[in-house]
């Protein structure tokens, strides 16, 4: 009898070590969990050893629409400790092979994964009494991730975040911690290819997701032609439903330190527009809701010789045409060919087409830019190789008719002769005029009215000249 009593637990232990028994028990547990979550959960086999190692094959979880939510061909788990009495679950390592996650954002704003998680929650459990989960390391090999936003038309960019698929994912995570209402993790490395063929060479970040936030700290991203250095990319909100009205309800925080951005990489994520900039460097901080966005200490360098340092406020995005713009340019250093290329989307204009403006040389502007994209005022001080200018001009760009402008223009010690290529006849010009004109395809036509304080013509200075005429 004593031997029989001692033999029962020993035989039970051996019985539970049998792979077929482990698989059958696990399948029964999966069926019970399926009923609780009202979602199909299945697996083909489970192998558990008493060295706290678990191996699961073909783990499959459906969403409420019968589509794949989570799948893993092979999952290996090394358990460190499970302490139900203290609410602690600690995992040494999880390895996933050919695994993936398929997220669907519903038209009303919910997420397919969120619905299932909500069904699995225990009601009325305060955050301080929830279990703490700590996974020291997670490795994914040959994984995939998809994101679909149902009920929305596709975007015009190469990568469409309404129909997004990442393939060949290689991911290494450390210190995934779920505690209270927050999940944090250290993404050491992430590489993969989007279905359009665009490659993510490397991504690393400290990530935190909670009930009211999603933050990426120390974000580093290597793309085919770009290197992003982002100390903080943050989204703060009252609840996750706020993403449905992103521009009005989500506070954005973004900071960049000397990020190198290739324009073709950028156009992979947003609809392309006509520009021939190849590369730019971005520094600065952007914060606020999208429809009331502000930028501080911004600095953009492009074409290796142009620098733009500014602060800004933008009210009205994402409707750019009706967005109010208020820019304070602390410094704008460039040249006429670089500016022409930037605004006209033409490559390498010849000197003849830009004559005489190309003679302005280096341009240094400090001032304000206020208004709407199709009707704005630019005021400030400009120093060029030809001399000084003070301006207070309104501009009305038109894609077919060029740019209409009018306002006040003052010059000081302006080298008119060198500007027009007439050094033998003309020299210095000081004037204060009202202008009303048009700039189209490098050609300018303007009516001028005002006074010329000093004009040097054939080595003679003419003063106090009234001006009322046209310039072409």
Short mmCIF file of C-alpha atoms in Angstrom, two decimals:
data_model
loop_
_atom_site.label_atom_id
_atom_site.label_comp_id
_atom_site.label_asym_id
_atom_site.label_seq_id
_atom_site.Cartn_x
_atom_site.Cartn_y
_atom_site.Cartn_z
CA UNK A 1 0.00 0.00 0.00
CA UNK A 2 2.83 2.39 0.86
CA UNK A 3 4.54 1.58 -2.43
CA UNK A 4 1.29 2.24 -4.28
CA UNK A 5 0.86 5.62 -2.59
CA UNK A 6 4.43 6.60 -3.49
CA UNK A 7 4.05 5.33 -7.03
CA UNK A 8 0.96 7.45 -7.90
CA UNK A 9 2.69 10.89 -8.01
CA UNK A 10 5.74 9.39 -9.71
CA UNK A 11 3.64 7.77 -12.43
CA UNK A 12 1.63 10.96 -12.79
CA UNK A 13 4.82 12.91 -13.27
CA UNK A 14 6.03 10.50 -15.95
CA UNK A 15 2.60 10.58 -17.54
CA UNK A 16 2.62 14.38 -17.80
CA UNK A 17 6.08 14.33 -19.37
CA UNK A 18 4.68 12.45 -22.34
CA UNK A 19 4.52 14.79 -25.38
CA UNK A 20 1.16 13.43 -26.55
CA UNK A 21 -0.32 13.99 -23.10
CA UNK A 22 1.11 17.50 -22.90
CA UNK A 23 -0.29 18.33 -26.34
CA UNK A 24 -3.74 16.96 -25.49
CA UNK A 25 -3.90 18.89 -22.22
CA UNK A 26 -2.75 22.08 -23.96
CA UNK A 27 -5.33 21.64 -26.72
CA UNK A 28 -8.07 21.27 -24.10
CA UNK A 29 -6.87 24.46 -22.41
CA UNK A 30 -6.83 26.21 -25.81
CA UNK A 31 -10.42 25.13 -26.41
CA UNK A 32 -11.50 26.55 -23.04
CA UNK A 33 -9.69 29.81 -23.78
CA UNK A 34 -11.34 29.93 -27.21
CA UNK A 35 -14.76 29.76 -25.58
CA UNK A 36 -13.86 32.50 -23.11
CA UNK A 37 -12.51 34.85 -25.80
CA UNK A 38 -15.03 33.74 -28.45
CA UNK A 39 -12.12 33.27 -30.84
CA UNK A 40 -10.57 30.18 -32.39
CA UNK A 41 -7.24 29.22 -30.71
CA UNK A 42 -5.35 26.11 -31.74
CA UNK A 43 -1.92 24.42 -31.74
CA UNK A 44 -0.52 21.20 -33.17
CA UNK A 45 1.91 20.10 -30.44
CA UNK A 46 3.44 21.11 -27.11
CA UNK A 47 6.61 19.83 -25.47
CA UNK A 48 7.31 20.81 -21.84
CA UNK A 49 10.37 19.74 -19.85
CA UNK A 50 10.93 20.18 -16.16
CA UNK A 51 13.85 22.46 -16.89
CA UNK A 52 11.19 25.11 -17.49
CA UNK A 53 11.34 24.91 -21.26
CA UNK A 54 8.25 24.91 -23.46
CA UNK A 55 8.08 24.35 -27.21
CA UNK A 56 4.83 25.02 -29.10
CA UNK A 57 4.20 24.32 -32.77
CA UNK A 58 1.63 25.99 -35.02
CA UNK A 59 0.08 28.34 -32.48
CA UNK A 60 -2.89 29.99 -34.20
CA UNK A 61 -5.30 32.66 -32.94
CA UNK A 62 -8.16 34.02 -35.04
CA UNK A 63 -9.75 37.44 -34.74
CA UNK A 64 -13.51 37.93 -34.50
CA UNK A 65 -13.86 37.98 -38.30
CA UNK A 66 -12.26 34.54 -38.72
CA UNK A 67 -8.99 35.96 -40.07
CA UNK A 68 -5.52 35.23 -38.72
CA UNK A 69 -4.61 37.46 -35.78
CA UNK A 70 -1.49 35.70 -34.48
CA UNK A 71 0.44 32.74 -35.87
CA UNK A 72 3.75 31.16 -34.88
CA UNK A 73 5.14 28.10 -36.57
CA UNK A 74 7.56 27.45 -33.72
CA UNK A 75 7.60 29.09 -30.29
CA UNK A 76 10.28 28.31 -27.71
CA UNK A 77 9.93 29.59 -24.14
CA UNK A 78 12.42 29.44 -21.26
CA UNK A 79 10.67 30.21 -17.98
CA UNK A 80 12.54 31.75 -15.06
CA UNK A 81 9.75 31.89 -12.49
CA UNK A 82 5.99 32.01 -12.17
CA UNK A 83 4.75 33.23 -8.78
CA UNK A 84 0.94 33.48 -8.71
CA UNK A 85 1.07 34.43 -5.03
CA UNK A 86 3.13 37.52 -5.83
CA UNK A 87 1.66 38.20 -9.27
CA UNK A 88 5.00 37.68 -11.03
CA UNK A 89 5.63 36.00 -14.39
CA UNK A 90 9.28 36.08 -15.46
CA UNK A 91 10.49 34.59 -18.75
CA UNK A 92 14.16 34.26 -19.64
CA UNK A 93 13.76 34.00 -23.40
CA UNK A 94 11.16 33.56 -26.15
CA UNK A 95 12.15 32.55 -29.67
CA UNK A 96 9.64 32.85 -32.51
CA UNK A 97 10.11 31.27 -35.93
CA UNK A 98 7.92 32.26 -38.89
CA UNK A 99 5.56 34.20 -36.63
CA UNK A 100 3.36 37.16 -37.34
CA UNK A 101 0.68 39.58 -36.21
CA UNK A 102 -2.20 40.82 -38.34
CA UNK A 103 -3.79 44.02 -36.97
CA UNK A 104 -7.00 45.45 -38.39
CA UNK A 105 -8.29 48.90 -37.46
CA UNK A 106 -12.05 48.86 -37.78
CA UNK A 107 -14.01 51.76 -39.37
CA UNK A 108 -15.30 52.81 -35.93
CA UNK A 109 -11.72 53.03 -34.63
CA UNK A 110 -11.34 49.77 -32.67
CA UNK A 111 -8.53 47.23 -33.20
CA UNK A 112 -9.13 43.48 -33.68
CA UNK A 113 -6.47 42.58 -31.09
CA UNK A 114 -7.90 45.02 -28.55
CA UNK A 115 -11.33 43.43 -28.66
CA UNK A 116 -9.92 40.00 -27.79
CA UNK A 117 -7.69 41.41 -25.03
CA UNK A 118 -10.70 43.15 -23.50
CA UNK A 119 -12.62 39.89 -23.42
CA UNK A 120 -9.75 38.20 -21.59
CA UNK A 121 -9.50 40.84 -18.88
CA UNK A 122 -10.72 40.12 -15.41
CA UNK A 123 -13.32 42.71 -14.41
CA UNK A 124 -12.71 45.18 -11.61
CA UNK A 125 -9.02 44.34 -11.08
CA UNK A 126 -7.18 47.49 -9.96
CA UNK A 127 -3.90 48.18 -11.81
CA UNK A 128 -1.80 47.68 -8.67
CA UNK A 129 -3.07 44.09 -8.34
CA UNK A 130 -2.42 43.04 -11.92
CA UNK A 131 0.34 40.55 -12.68
CA UNK A 132 3.76 41.82 -13.64
CA UNK A 133 5.24 40.19 -16.74
CA UNK A 134 8.95 40.45 -17.46
CA UNK A 135 10.46 38.84 -20.56
CA UNK A 136 14.21 39.28 -20.63
CA UNK A 137 14.73 38.52 -24.32
CA UNK A 138 12.59 37.92 -27.41
CA UNK A 139 14.00 36.90 -30.78
CA UNK A 140 11.92 36.67 -33.95
CA UNK A 141 13.25 35.05 -37.12
CA UNK A 142 11.58 35.36 -40.54
CA UNK A 143 8.50 37.05 -39.10
CA UNK A 144 5.78 39.23 -40.57
CA UNK A 145 3.48 42.06 -39.55
CA UNK A 146 0.45 43.49 -41.32
CA UNK A 147 -1.73 46.51 -40.59
CA UNK A 148 -5.01 47.14 -42.38
CA UNK A 149 -7.32 50.09 -41.89
CA UNK A 150 -10.63 48.85 -43.22
CA UNK A 151 -13.19 51.07 -44.85
CA UNK A 152 -10.64 53.61 -46.17
CA UNK A 153 -9.35 54.20 -49.72
CA UNK A 154 -5.65 53.49 -50.38
CA UNK A 155 -3.05 56.25 -50.13
CA UNK A 156 -1.01 57.41 -53.11
CA UNK A 157 2.37 56.74 -51.49
CA UNK A 158 4.44 53.60 -52.12
CA UNK A 159 3.97 52.44 -48.51
CA UNK A 160 0.31 52.58 -47.61
CA UNK A 161 -0.24 52.45 -43.83
CA UNK A 162 -3.84 51.51 -44.55
CA UNK A 163 -2.57 48.31 -46.17
CA UNK A 164 0.88 47.75 -44.65
CA UNK A 165 2.84 44.47 -44.80
CA UNK A 166 6.31 43.86 -43.37
CA UNK A 167 8.01 40.63 -44.37
CA UNK A 168 11.24 38.89 -43.41
CA UNK A 169 11.23 40.49 -39.96
CA UNK A 170 14.31 39.87 -37.82
CA UNK A 171 13.73 41.32 -34.34
CA UNK A 172 15.64 41.29 -31.09
CA UNK A 173 13.92 42.69 -27.97
CA UNK A 174 15.13 42.98 -24.41
CA UNK A 175 13.30 43.64 -21.14
CA UNK A 176 9.68 43.55 -22.23
CA UNK A 177 7.82 44.53 -19.08
CA UNK A 178 4.05 44.66 -18.64
CA UNK A 179 3.07 46.30 -15.37
CA UNK A 180 0.00 48.26 -14.33
CA UNK A 181 -1.38 49.71 -17.61
CA UNK A 182 1.97 50.08 -19.41
CA UNK A 183 4.07 47.84 -21.64
CA UNK A 184 7.69 48.83 -22.24
CA UNK A 185 10.47 47.16 -24.22
CA UNK A 186 13.94 47.80 -25.57
CA UNK A 187 13.99 47.07 -29.31
CA UNK A 188 17.66 46.28 -29.92
CA UNK A 189 17.31 45.58 -33.62
CA UNK A 190 14.55 45.37 -36.23
CA UNK A 191 15.02 44.73 -39.94
CA UNK A 192 12.54 43.85 -42.65
CA UNK A 193 11.10 44.59 -46.09
CA UNK A 194 7.72 46.17 -46.83
CA UNK A 195 5.73 44.46 -49.58
CA UNK A 196 6.49 47.35 -52.00
CA UNK A 197 10.19 46.39 -51.75
CA UNK A 198 11.31 49.16 -49.40
CA UNK A 199 13.90 47.94 -46.90
CA UNK A 200 14.22 48.89 -43.25
CA UNK A 201 17.93 48.29 -42.70
CA UNK A 202 17.90 48.84 -38.95
CA UNK A 203 15.65 50.22 -36.21
CA UNK A 204 16.23 50.49 -32.47
CA UNK A 205 14.29 52.30 -29.75
CA UNK A 206 13.03 52.24 -26.17
CA UNK A 207 9.28 51.82 -26.61
CA UNK A 208 6.50 52.42 -24.08
CA UNK A 209 2.78 51.93 -24.65
CA UNK A 210 0.15 52.75 -22.09
CA UNK A 211 -3.48 53.66 -21.68
CA UNK A 212 -2.79 57.28 -22.55
CA UNK A 213 0.49 57.26 -24.48
CA UNK A 214 2.77 55.65 -27.06
CA UNK A 215 6.40 56.79 -26.84
CA UNK A 216 9.54 55.91 -28.79
CA UNK A 217 12.67 57.15 -27.04
CA UNK A 218 16.17 57.23 -28.53
CA UNK A 219 14.78 56.12 -31.89
CA UNK A 220 17.43 55.28 -34.50
CA UNK A 221 16.35 54.28 -38.01
CA UNK A 222 18.53 53.35 -41.00
CA UNK A 223 16.78 53.39 -44.38
CA UNK A 224 18.31 52.96 -47.86
CA UNK A 225 19.33 56.63 -48.06
CA UNK A 226 18.48 58.07 -44.65
CA UNK A 227 19.64 58.00 -41.05
CA UNK A 228 17.15 59.23 -38.44
CA UNK A 229 18.23 60.25 -34.94
CA UNK A 230 15.11 60.95 -32.90
CA UNK A 231 15.45 61.38 -29.10
CA UNK A 232 11.65 61.33 -28.72
CA UNK A 233 8.67 60.47 -30.89
CA UNK A 234 5.62 60.61 -28.67
CA UNK A 235 1.85 60.35 -28.98
CA UNK A 236 -0.32 61.31 -25.99
CA UNK A 237 -4.11 61.02 -25.89
CA UNK A 238 -7.14 60.64 -23.64
CA UNK A 239 -7.86 57.16 -25.00
CA UNK A 240 -6.92 55.02 -28.01
CA UNK A 241 -10.12 55.99 -29.79
CA UNK A 242 -8.46 59.39 -30.20
CA UNK A 243 -6.46 58.06 -33.14
CA UNK A 244 -9.68 58.11 -35.13
CA UNK A 245 -9.52 61.92 -34.93
CA UNK A 246 -5.73 62.05 -34.89
CA UNK A 247 -5.30 65.66 -36.04
CA UNK A 248 -7.59 66.97 -33.27
CA UNK A 249 -7.11 64.58 -30.35
CA UNK A 250 -3.50 63.30 -30.29
CA UNK A 251 -0.62 65.38 -28.95
CA UNK A 252 2.52 64.83 -30.99
CA UNK A 253 6.09 65.32 -29.77
CA UNK A 254 8.98 64.91 -32.20
CA UNK A 255 12.63 65.84 -31.86
CA UNK A 256 15.41 65.33 -34.37
CA UNK A 257 19.17 65.70 -33.99
CA UNK A 258 21.04 65.88 -37.27
CA UNK A 259 18.83 63.38 -39.09
CA UNK A 260 19.90 62.76 -42.70
CA UNK A 261 16.78 62.40 -44.86
CA UNK A 262 16.77 61.23 -48.45
CA UNK A 263 13.79 62.73 -50.27
CA UNK A 264 13.06 59.54 -52.19
CA UNK A 265 12.86 57.67 -48.88
CA UNK A 266 10.43 60.34 -47.64
CA UNK A 267 8.21 59.96 -50.70
CA UNK A 268 7.95 56.26 -49.94
CA UNK A 269 5.84 57.18 -46.89
CA UNK A 270 3.96 60.26 -48.18
CA UNK A 271 2.46 61.10 -51.59
CA UNK A 272 5.26 62.44 -53.80
CA UNK A 273 5.31 66.05 -54.92
CA UNK A 274 7.52 67.81 -57.45
CA UNK A 275 10.88 68.59 -55.93
CA UNK A 276 14.47 67.94 -56.90
CA UNK A 277 16.01 68.09 -53.47
CA UNK A 278 18.07 64.97 -52.97
CA UNK A 279 19.07 65.14 -49.33
CA UNK A 280 18.39 67.32 -46.30
CA UNK A 281 19.50 67.44 -42.69
CA UNK A 282 16.88 68.09 -40.01
CA UNK A 283 17.25 69.38 -36.45
CA UNK A 284 14.61 70.74 -34.08
CA UNK A 285 11.50 69.98 -32.05
CA UNK A 286 7.86 69.76 -33.17
CA UNK A 287 4.98 69.53 -30.69
CA UNK A 288 1.22 69.93 -30.36
CA UNK A 289 -1.81 68.49 -32.10
CA UNK A 290 -1.57 68.25 -35.88
CA UNK A 291 -4.21 70.94 -36.35
CA UNK A 292 -2.28 73.30 -34.03
CA UNK A 293 1.37 72.41 -34.55
CA UNK A 294 4.45 74.30 -33.36
CA UNK A 295 8.15 73.96 -34.13
CA UNK A 296 11.07 75.25 -32.05
CA UNK A 297 14.76 75.63 -32.92
CA UNK A 298 14.17 74.10 -36.34
CA UNK A 299 17.10 73.92 -38.75
CA UNK A 300 17.13 72.42 -42.24
CA UNK A 301 20.21 72.14 -44.45
CA UNK A 302 19.83 71.23 -48.12
CA UNK A 303 21.91 71.14 -51.33
CA UNK A 304 25.06 71.24 -49.14
CA UNK A 305 25.08 75.05 -49.06
CA UNK A 306 21.66 76.25 -47.93
CA UNK A 307 20.59 76.55 -44.30
CA UNK A 308 17.19 77.48 -42.93
CA UNK A 309 16.82 78.15 -39.17
CA UNK A 310 13.29 78.98 -37.98
CA UNK A 311 10.41 78.56 -35.53
CA UNK A 312 6.86 78.03 -36.73
CA UNK A 313 3.19 77.68 -35.88
CA UNK A 314 0.73 75.97 -38.24
CA UNK A 315 -3.03 75.99 -37.64
CA UNK A 316 -5.34 73.92 -39.81
CA UNK A 317 -3.48 70.77 -40.87
CA UNK A 318 -3.99 68.32 -42.50
CA UNK A 319 -5.82 70.67 -44.92
CA UNK A 320 -2.64 72.43 -46.04
CA UNK A 321 -4.30 74.78 -48.53
CA UNK A 322 -6.35 76.30 -45.71
CA UNK A 323 -3.61 76.15 -43.05
CA UNK A 324 -2.48 79.39 -41.41
CA UNK A 325 1.31 79.65 -41.38
CA UNK A 326 3.44 81.78 -39.07
CA UNK A 327 7.18 81.33 -39.58
CA UNK A 328 9.98 83.23 -37.89
CA UNK A 329 13.14 82.88 -39.95
CA UNK A 330 16.11 83.39 -37.68
CA UNK A 331 18.43 82.70 -40.58
CA UNK A 332 18.10 81.69 -44.22
CA UNK A 333 21.33 81.29 -46.17
CA UNK A 334 21.11 80.19 -49.79
CA UNK A 335 21.62 81.16 -53.43
CA UNK A 336 19.25 82.05 -56.26
CA UNK A 337 19.82 78.76 -58.19
CA UNK A 338 19.14 76.72 -55.03
CA UNK A 339 15.94 78.64 -54.25
CA UNK A 340 14.76 78.44 -57.87
CA UNK A 341 15.33 74.69 -57.89
CA UNK A 342 13.47 74.33 -54.59
CA UNK A 343 10.31 76.20 -55.65
CA UNK A 344 10.18 75.33 -59.34
CA UNK A 345 11.16 71.64 -59.29
CA UNK A 346 13.55 72.17 -62.18
CA UNK A 347 17.04 70.78 -62.15
CA UNK A 348 20.12 72.81 -62.92
CA UNK A 349 18.70 76.04 -64.44
CA UNK A 350 21.18 77.75 -66.74
CA UNK A 351 22.56 81.16 -65.86
CA UNK A 352 20.78 82.84 -68.77
CA UNK A 353 17.34 81.81 -67.55
CA UNK A 354 18.08 83.28 -64.11
CA UNK A 355 19.71 86.48 -65.32
CA UNK A 356 20.09 88.93 -63.63
CA UNK A 357 18.95 87.31 -60.36
CA UNK A 358 21.83 84.87 -60.29
CA UNK A 359 24.12 87.87 -59.78
CA UNK A 360 22.65 88.31 -56.29
CA UNK A 361 25.14 85.66 -55.14
CA UNK A 362 24.79 84.52 -51.56
CA UNK A 363 21.54 85.47 -49.83
CA UNK A 364 21.09 85.91 -46.08
CA UNK A 365 17.50 86.60 -44.96
CA UNK A 366 16.01 87.23 -41.51
CA UNK A 367 12.31 87.92 -41.12
CA UNK A 368 8.72 86.73 -40.89
CA UNK A 369 6.44 84.68 -43.12
CA UNK A 370 2.74 84.91 -42.24
CA UNK A 371 -0.43 83.89 -44.04
CA UNK A 372 -1.77 81.01 -46.13
CA UNK A 373 0.02 78.99 -48.82
CA UNK A 374 -1.74 80.94 -51.58
CA UNK A 375 -1.66 84.37 -49.89
CA UNK A 376 1.13 85.31 -47.50
CA UNK A 377 3.27 88.23 -46.37
CA UNK A 378 7.08 88.13 -46.16
CA UNK A 379 8.83 90.89 -44.28
CA UNK A 380 12.42 91.20 -43.16
CA UNK A 381 16.00 92.09 -43.95
CA UNK A 382 18.02 90.57 -46.78
CA UNK A 383 21.77 90.86 -47.29
CA UNK A 384 23.15 89.78 -50.68
CA UNK A 385 26.42 90.12 -52.55
CA UNK A 386 24.80 93.05 -54.35
CA UNK A 387 23.76 94.95 -51.21
CA UNK A 388 21.05 95.29 -48.58
CA UNK A 389 17.26 95.09 -48.92
CA UNK A 390 14.35 95.71 -46.56
CA UNK A 391 11.08 94.19 -47.72
CA UNK A 392 7.45 94.03 -46.70
CA UNK A 393 5.78 92.18 -49.55
CA UNK A 394 2.62 90.13 -50.00
CA UNK A 395 2.76 87.13 -52.33
CA UNK A 396 0.03 85.22 -54.14
CA UNK A 397 1.46 82.11 -55.84
CA UNK A 398 -0.42 80.66 -58.80
CA UNK A 399 0.72 77.43 -60.42
CA UNK A 400 -0.03 78.67 -63.96
CA UNK A 401 0.65 82.42 -63.68
CA UNK A 402 3.73 82.46 -61.42
CA UNK A 403 3.80 84.60 -58.27
CA UNK A 404 2.05 87.95 -57.88
CA UNK A 405 3.63 90.29 -55.34
CA UNK A 406 3.15 93.81 -54.03
CA UNK A 407 4.38 95.94 -51.16
CA UNK A 408 7.37 98.01 -50.11
CA UNK A 409 11.00 97.48 -51.05
CA UNK A 410 13.99 99.46 -49.85
CA UNK A 411 17.61 99.04 -50.91
CA UNK A 412 20.88 100.29 -49.43
CA UNK A 413 24.25 100.38 -51.21
CA UNK A 414 22.82 98.12 -53.89
CA UNK A 415 25.29 97.43 -56.74
CA UNK A 416 22.86 98.00 -59.58
CA UNK A 417 25.49 98.06 -62.30
CA UNK A 418 27.03 94.74 -61.27
CA UNK A 419 23.55 93.25 -60.83
CA UNK A 420 22.56 94.20 -64.42
CA UNK A 421 26.01 93.63 -65.92
CA UNK A 422 26.37 97.36 -66.66
CA UNK A 423 29.26 98.32 -64.36
CA UNK A 424 30.55 100.98 -66.79
CA UNK A 425 27.31 102.97 -66.63
CA UNK A 426 25.69 102.16 -63.33
CA UNK A 427 26.96 101.83 -59.79
CA UNK A 428 25.21 102.17 -56.44
CA UNK A 429 21.44 102.46 -55.88
CA UNK A 430 19.51 103.58 -52.79
CA UNK A 431 15.73 103.59 -53.19
CA UNK A 432 12.40 103.28 -51.39
CA UNK A 433 9.57 102.13 -53.66
CA UNK A 434 6.17 100.47 -53.78
CA UNK A 435 6.12 97.50 -56.13
CA UNK A 436 3.30 95.62 -57.83
CA UNK A 437 4.39 92.81 -60.11
CA UNK A 438 4.67 89.20 -61.14
CA UNK A 439 7.49 86.64 -61.19
CA UNK A 440 6.99 83.82 -63.68
CA UNK A 441 9.54 81.33 -64.98
CA UNK A 442 12.48 83.54 -64.00
CA UNK A 443 11.04 86.66 -65.66
CA UNK A 444 9.87 89.63 -63.59
CA UNK A 445 7.41 92.39 -64.50
CA UNK A 446 6.70 95.09 -61.92
CA UNK A 447 5.27 98.58 -61.59
CA UNK A 448 7.42 100.78 -59.36
CA UNK A 449 6.42 103.97 -57.59
CA UNK A 450 8.49 105.87 -55.03
CA UNK A 451 11.80 107.67 -54.76
CA UNK A 452 15.45 107.02 -55.49
CA UNK A 453 17.66 108.61 -52.87
CA UNK A 454 20.89 108.07 -54.81
CA UNK A 455 21.72 106.61 -58.23
CA UNK A 456 25.24 106.58 -59.63
CA UNK A 457 25.16 106.80 -63.43
CA UNK A 458 28.32 107.36 -65.52
CA UNK A 459 30.28 108.32 -62.39
CA UNK A 460 27.73 110.96 -61.44
CA UNK A 461 25.42 110.80 -58.41
CA UNK A 462 21.75 111.68 -58.98
CA UNK A 463 19.65 112.30 -55.86
CA UNK A 464 15.97 112.66 -54.89
CA UNK A 465 14.57 111.11 -58.07
CA UNK A 466 10.82 110.44 -58.22
CA UNK A 467 10.04 107.07 -59.74
CA UNK A 468 6.81 106.03 -61.45
CA UNK A 469 7.27 103.35 -64.08
CA UNK A 470 7.65 99.70 -64.99
CA UNK A 471 10.49 97.24 -64.68
CA UNK A 472 10.89 94.13 -66.87
#
